[in-house]
PDB file of C-alpha atoms and ligand atoms in Angstrom:
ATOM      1  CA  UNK Q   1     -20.866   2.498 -27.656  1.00 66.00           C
ATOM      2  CA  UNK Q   2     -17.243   2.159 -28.348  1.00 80.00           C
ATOM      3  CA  UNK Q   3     -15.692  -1.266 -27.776  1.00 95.00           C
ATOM      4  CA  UNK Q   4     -13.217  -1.005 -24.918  1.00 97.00           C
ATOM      5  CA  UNK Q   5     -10.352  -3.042 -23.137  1.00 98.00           C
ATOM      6  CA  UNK Q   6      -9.195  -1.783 -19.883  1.00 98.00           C
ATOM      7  CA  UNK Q   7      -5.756  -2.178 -18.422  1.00 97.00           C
ATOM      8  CA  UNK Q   8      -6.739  -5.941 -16.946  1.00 97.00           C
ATOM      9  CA  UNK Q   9      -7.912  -7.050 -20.088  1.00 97.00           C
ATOM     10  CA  UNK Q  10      -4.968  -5.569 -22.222  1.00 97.00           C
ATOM     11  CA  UNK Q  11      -2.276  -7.216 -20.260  1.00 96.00           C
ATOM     12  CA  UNK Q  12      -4.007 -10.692 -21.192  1.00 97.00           C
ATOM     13  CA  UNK Q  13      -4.625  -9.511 -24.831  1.00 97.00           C
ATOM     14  CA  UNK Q  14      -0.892  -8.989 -24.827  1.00 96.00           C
ATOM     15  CA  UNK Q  15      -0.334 -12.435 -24.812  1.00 95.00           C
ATOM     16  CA  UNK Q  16      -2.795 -13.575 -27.036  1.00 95.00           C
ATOM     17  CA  UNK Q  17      -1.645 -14.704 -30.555  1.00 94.00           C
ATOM     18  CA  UNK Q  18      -4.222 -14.018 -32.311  1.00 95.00           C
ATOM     19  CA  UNK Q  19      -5.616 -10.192 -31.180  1.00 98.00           C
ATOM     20  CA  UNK Q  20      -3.473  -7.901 -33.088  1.00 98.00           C
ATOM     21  CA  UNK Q  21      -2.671  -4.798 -31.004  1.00 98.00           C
ATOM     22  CA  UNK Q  22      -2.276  -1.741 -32.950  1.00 98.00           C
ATOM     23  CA  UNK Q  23      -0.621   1.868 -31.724  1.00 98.00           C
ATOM     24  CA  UNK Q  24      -1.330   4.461 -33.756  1.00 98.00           C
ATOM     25  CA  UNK Q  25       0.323   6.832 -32.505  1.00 98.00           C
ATOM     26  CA  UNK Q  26       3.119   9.256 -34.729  1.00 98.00           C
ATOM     27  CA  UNK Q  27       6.557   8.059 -35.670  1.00 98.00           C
ATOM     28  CA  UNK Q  28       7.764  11.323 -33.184  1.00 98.00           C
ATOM     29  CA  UNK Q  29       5.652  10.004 -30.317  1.00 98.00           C
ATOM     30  CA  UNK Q  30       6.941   6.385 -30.723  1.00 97.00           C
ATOM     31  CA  UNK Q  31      10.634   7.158 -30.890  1.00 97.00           C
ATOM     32  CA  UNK Q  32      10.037   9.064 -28.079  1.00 96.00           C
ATOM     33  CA  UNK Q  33       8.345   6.474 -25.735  1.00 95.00           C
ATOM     34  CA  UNK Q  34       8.425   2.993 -27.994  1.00 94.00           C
ATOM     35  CA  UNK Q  35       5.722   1.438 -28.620  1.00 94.00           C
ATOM     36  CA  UNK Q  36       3.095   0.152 -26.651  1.00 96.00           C
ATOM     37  CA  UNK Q  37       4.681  -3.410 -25.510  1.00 95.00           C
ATOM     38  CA  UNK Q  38       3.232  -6.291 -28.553  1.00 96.00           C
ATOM     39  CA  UNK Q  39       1.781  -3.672 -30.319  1.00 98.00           C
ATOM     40  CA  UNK Q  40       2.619  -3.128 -34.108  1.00 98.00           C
ATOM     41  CA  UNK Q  41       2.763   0.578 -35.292  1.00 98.00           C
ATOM     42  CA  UNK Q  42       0.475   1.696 -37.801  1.00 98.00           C
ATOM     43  CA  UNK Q  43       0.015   6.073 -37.549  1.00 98.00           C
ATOM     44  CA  UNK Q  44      -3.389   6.959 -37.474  1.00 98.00           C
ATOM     45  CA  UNK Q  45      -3.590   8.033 -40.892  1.00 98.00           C
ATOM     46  CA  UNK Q  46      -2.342   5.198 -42.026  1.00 98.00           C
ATOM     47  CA  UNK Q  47      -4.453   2.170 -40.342  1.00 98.00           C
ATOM     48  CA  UNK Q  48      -7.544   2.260 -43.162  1.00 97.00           C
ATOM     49  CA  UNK Q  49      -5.100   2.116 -46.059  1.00 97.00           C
ATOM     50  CA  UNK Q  50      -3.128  -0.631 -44.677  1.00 98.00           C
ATOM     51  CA  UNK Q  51      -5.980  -2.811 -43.341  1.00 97.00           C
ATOM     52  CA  UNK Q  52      -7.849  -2.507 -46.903  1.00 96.00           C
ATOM     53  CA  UNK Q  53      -5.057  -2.394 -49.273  1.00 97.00           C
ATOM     54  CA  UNK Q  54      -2.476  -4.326 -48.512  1.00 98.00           C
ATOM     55  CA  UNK Q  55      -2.122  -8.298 -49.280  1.00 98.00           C
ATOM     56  CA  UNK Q  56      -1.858 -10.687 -46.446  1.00 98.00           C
ATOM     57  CA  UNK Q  57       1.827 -10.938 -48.062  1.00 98.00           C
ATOM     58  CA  UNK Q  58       2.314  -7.106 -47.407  1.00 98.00           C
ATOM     59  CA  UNK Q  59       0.951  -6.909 -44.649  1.00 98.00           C
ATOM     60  CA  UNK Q  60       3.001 -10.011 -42.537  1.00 98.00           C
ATOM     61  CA  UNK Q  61       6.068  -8.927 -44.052  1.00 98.00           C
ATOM     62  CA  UNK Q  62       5.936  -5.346 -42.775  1.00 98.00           C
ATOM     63  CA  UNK Q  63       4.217  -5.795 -39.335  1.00 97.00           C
ATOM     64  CA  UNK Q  64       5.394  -9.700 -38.920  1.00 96.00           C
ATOM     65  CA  UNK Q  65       2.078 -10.983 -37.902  1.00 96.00           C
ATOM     66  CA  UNK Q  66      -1.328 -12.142 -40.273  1.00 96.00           C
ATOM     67  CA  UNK Q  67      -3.315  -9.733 -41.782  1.00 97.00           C
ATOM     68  CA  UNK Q  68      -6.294  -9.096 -39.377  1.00 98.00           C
ATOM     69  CA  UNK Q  69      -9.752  -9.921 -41.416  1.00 97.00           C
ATOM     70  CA  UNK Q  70     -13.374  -8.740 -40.240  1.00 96.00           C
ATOM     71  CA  UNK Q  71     -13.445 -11.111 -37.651  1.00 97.00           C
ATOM     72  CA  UNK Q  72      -9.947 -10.627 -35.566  1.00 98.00           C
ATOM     73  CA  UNK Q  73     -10.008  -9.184 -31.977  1.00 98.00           C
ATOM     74  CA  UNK Q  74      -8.077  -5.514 -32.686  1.00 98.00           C
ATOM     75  CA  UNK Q  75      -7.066  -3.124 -29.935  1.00 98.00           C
ATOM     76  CA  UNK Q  76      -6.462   0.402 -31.127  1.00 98.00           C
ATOM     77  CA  UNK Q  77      -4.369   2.475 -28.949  1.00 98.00           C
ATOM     78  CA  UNK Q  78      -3.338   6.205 -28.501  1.00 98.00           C
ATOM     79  CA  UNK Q  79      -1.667   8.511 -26.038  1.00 98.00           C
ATOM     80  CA  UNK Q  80      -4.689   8.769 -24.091  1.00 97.00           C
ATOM     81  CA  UNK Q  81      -7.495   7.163 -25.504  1.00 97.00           C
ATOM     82  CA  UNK Q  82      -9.135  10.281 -28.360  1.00 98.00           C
ATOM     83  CA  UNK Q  83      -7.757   9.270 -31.660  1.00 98.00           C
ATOM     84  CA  UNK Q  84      -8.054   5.159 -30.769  1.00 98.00           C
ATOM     85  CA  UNK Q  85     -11.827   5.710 -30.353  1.00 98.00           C
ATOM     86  CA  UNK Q  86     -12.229   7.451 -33.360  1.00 98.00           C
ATOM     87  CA  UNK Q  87     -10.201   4.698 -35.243  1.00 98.00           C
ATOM     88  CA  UNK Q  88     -12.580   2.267 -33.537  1.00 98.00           C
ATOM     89  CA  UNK Q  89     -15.360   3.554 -34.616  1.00 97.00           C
ATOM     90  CA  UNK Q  90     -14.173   4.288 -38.296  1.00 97.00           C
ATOM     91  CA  UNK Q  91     -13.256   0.758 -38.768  1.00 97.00           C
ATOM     92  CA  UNK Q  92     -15.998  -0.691 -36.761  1.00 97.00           C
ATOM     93  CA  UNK Q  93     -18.211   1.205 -39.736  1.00 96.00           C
ATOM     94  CA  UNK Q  94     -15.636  -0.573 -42.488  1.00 96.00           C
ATOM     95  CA  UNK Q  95     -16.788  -4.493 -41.122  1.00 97.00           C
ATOM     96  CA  UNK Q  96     -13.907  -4.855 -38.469  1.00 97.00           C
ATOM     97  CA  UNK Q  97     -16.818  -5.888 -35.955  1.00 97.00           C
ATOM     98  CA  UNK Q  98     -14.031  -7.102 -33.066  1.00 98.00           C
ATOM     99  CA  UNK Q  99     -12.465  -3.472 -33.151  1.00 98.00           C
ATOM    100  CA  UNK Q 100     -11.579  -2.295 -29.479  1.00 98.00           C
ATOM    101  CA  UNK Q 101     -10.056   0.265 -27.946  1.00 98.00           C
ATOM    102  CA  UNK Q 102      -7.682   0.949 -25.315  1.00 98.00           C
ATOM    103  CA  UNK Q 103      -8.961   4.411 -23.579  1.00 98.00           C
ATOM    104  CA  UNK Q 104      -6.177   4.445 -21.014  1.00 98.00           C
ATOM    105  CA  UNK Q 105      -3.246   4.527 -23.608  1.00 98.00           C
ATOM    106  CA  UNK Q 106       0.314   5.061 -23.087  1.00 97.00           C
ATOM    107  CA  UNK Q 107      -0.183   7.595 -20.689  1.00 97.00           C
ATOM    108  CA  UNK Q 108      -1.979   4.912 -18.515  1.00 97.00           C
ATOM    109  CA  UNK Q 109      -0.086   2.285 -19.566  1.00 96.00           C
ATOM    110  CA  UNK Q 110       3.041   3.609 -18.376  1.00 94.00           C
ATOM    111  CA  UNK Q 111       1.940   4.871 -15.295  1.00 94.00           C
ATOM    112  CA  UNK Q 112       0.456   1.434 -14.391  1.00 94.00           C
ATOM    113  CA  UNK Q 113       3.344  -0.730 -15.641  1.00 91.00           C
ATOM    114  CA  UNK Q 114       5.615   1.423 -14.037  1.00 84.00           C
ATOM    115  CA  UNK Q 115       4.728  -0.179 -10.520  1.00 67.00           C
ATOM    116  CA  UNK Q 116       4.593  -3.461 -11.732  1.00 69.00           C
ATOM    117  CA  UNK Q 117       8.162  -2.969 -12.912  1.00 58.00           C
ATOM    118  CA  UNK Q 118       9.615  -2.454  -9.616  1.00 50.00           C
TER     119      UNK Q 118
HETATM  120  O1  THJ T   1      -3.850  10.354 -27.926  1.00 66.13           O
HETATM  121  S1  THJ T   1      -5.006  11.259 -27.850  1.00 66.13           S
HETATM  122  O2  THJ T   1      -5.633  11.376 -29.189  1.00 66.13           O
HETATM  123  O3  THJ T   1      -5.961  10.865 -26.846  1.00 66.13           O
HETATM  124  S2  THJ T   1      -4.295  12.979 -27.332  1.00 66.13           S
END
């Protein structure tokens, strides 16, 4: 079964230095929306390339924060919750054992933080 954070668990996540929260959603969707709030912004396509080839240099001068290894809590997130299970899994396979998911997405997201806004 997929590893999962729910809504709860992602606000806390949020402010927790060391999980690296990643939306992998496309460039279109993000400049339409922004990305999800402490997030960095890897597309889909992307993520696997990045995580395996890039130096811990590379990789915390692009995104600003450490390079996550094998070990580091990551939250994958989507629109609403298809693609960031898939990337779960797929890197789950590749070692990254603390690889989680956030099925709600930005849909969900939104629609929650909305109220909490007001
Ligand atoms: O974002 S999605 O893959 O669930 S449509």
């Amino acid at each position: 079964m997929a590893l999962e954070v729910n809504y709860e668990q992602l606000l806390e996540e949020q402010k927790e230095p060391n999980t690296l929260i990643v939306d992998i959603r496309e460039p279109s969707e993000i400049s339409e929306t922004g990305a999800l709030p402490g997030s960095i912004h890897i597309p889909m396509g992307d993520v696997r390339n990045v995580f395996e080839n890039f130096s811990e240099e590379e990789f915390q001068e692009k995104y600003g924060k450490p390079k996550p290894t094998t070990d580091t809590k990551i939250i994958f997130s989507c629109r609403s919750g298809k693609r960031s299970m898939s990337m779960q899994q797929t890197m789950q396979k590749l070692g990254y054992t603390q690889a989680h998911h956030y099925p709600g997405g930005w849909l969900e997201w939104e629609e929650k933080s909305a109220g909490r806004r007001k």
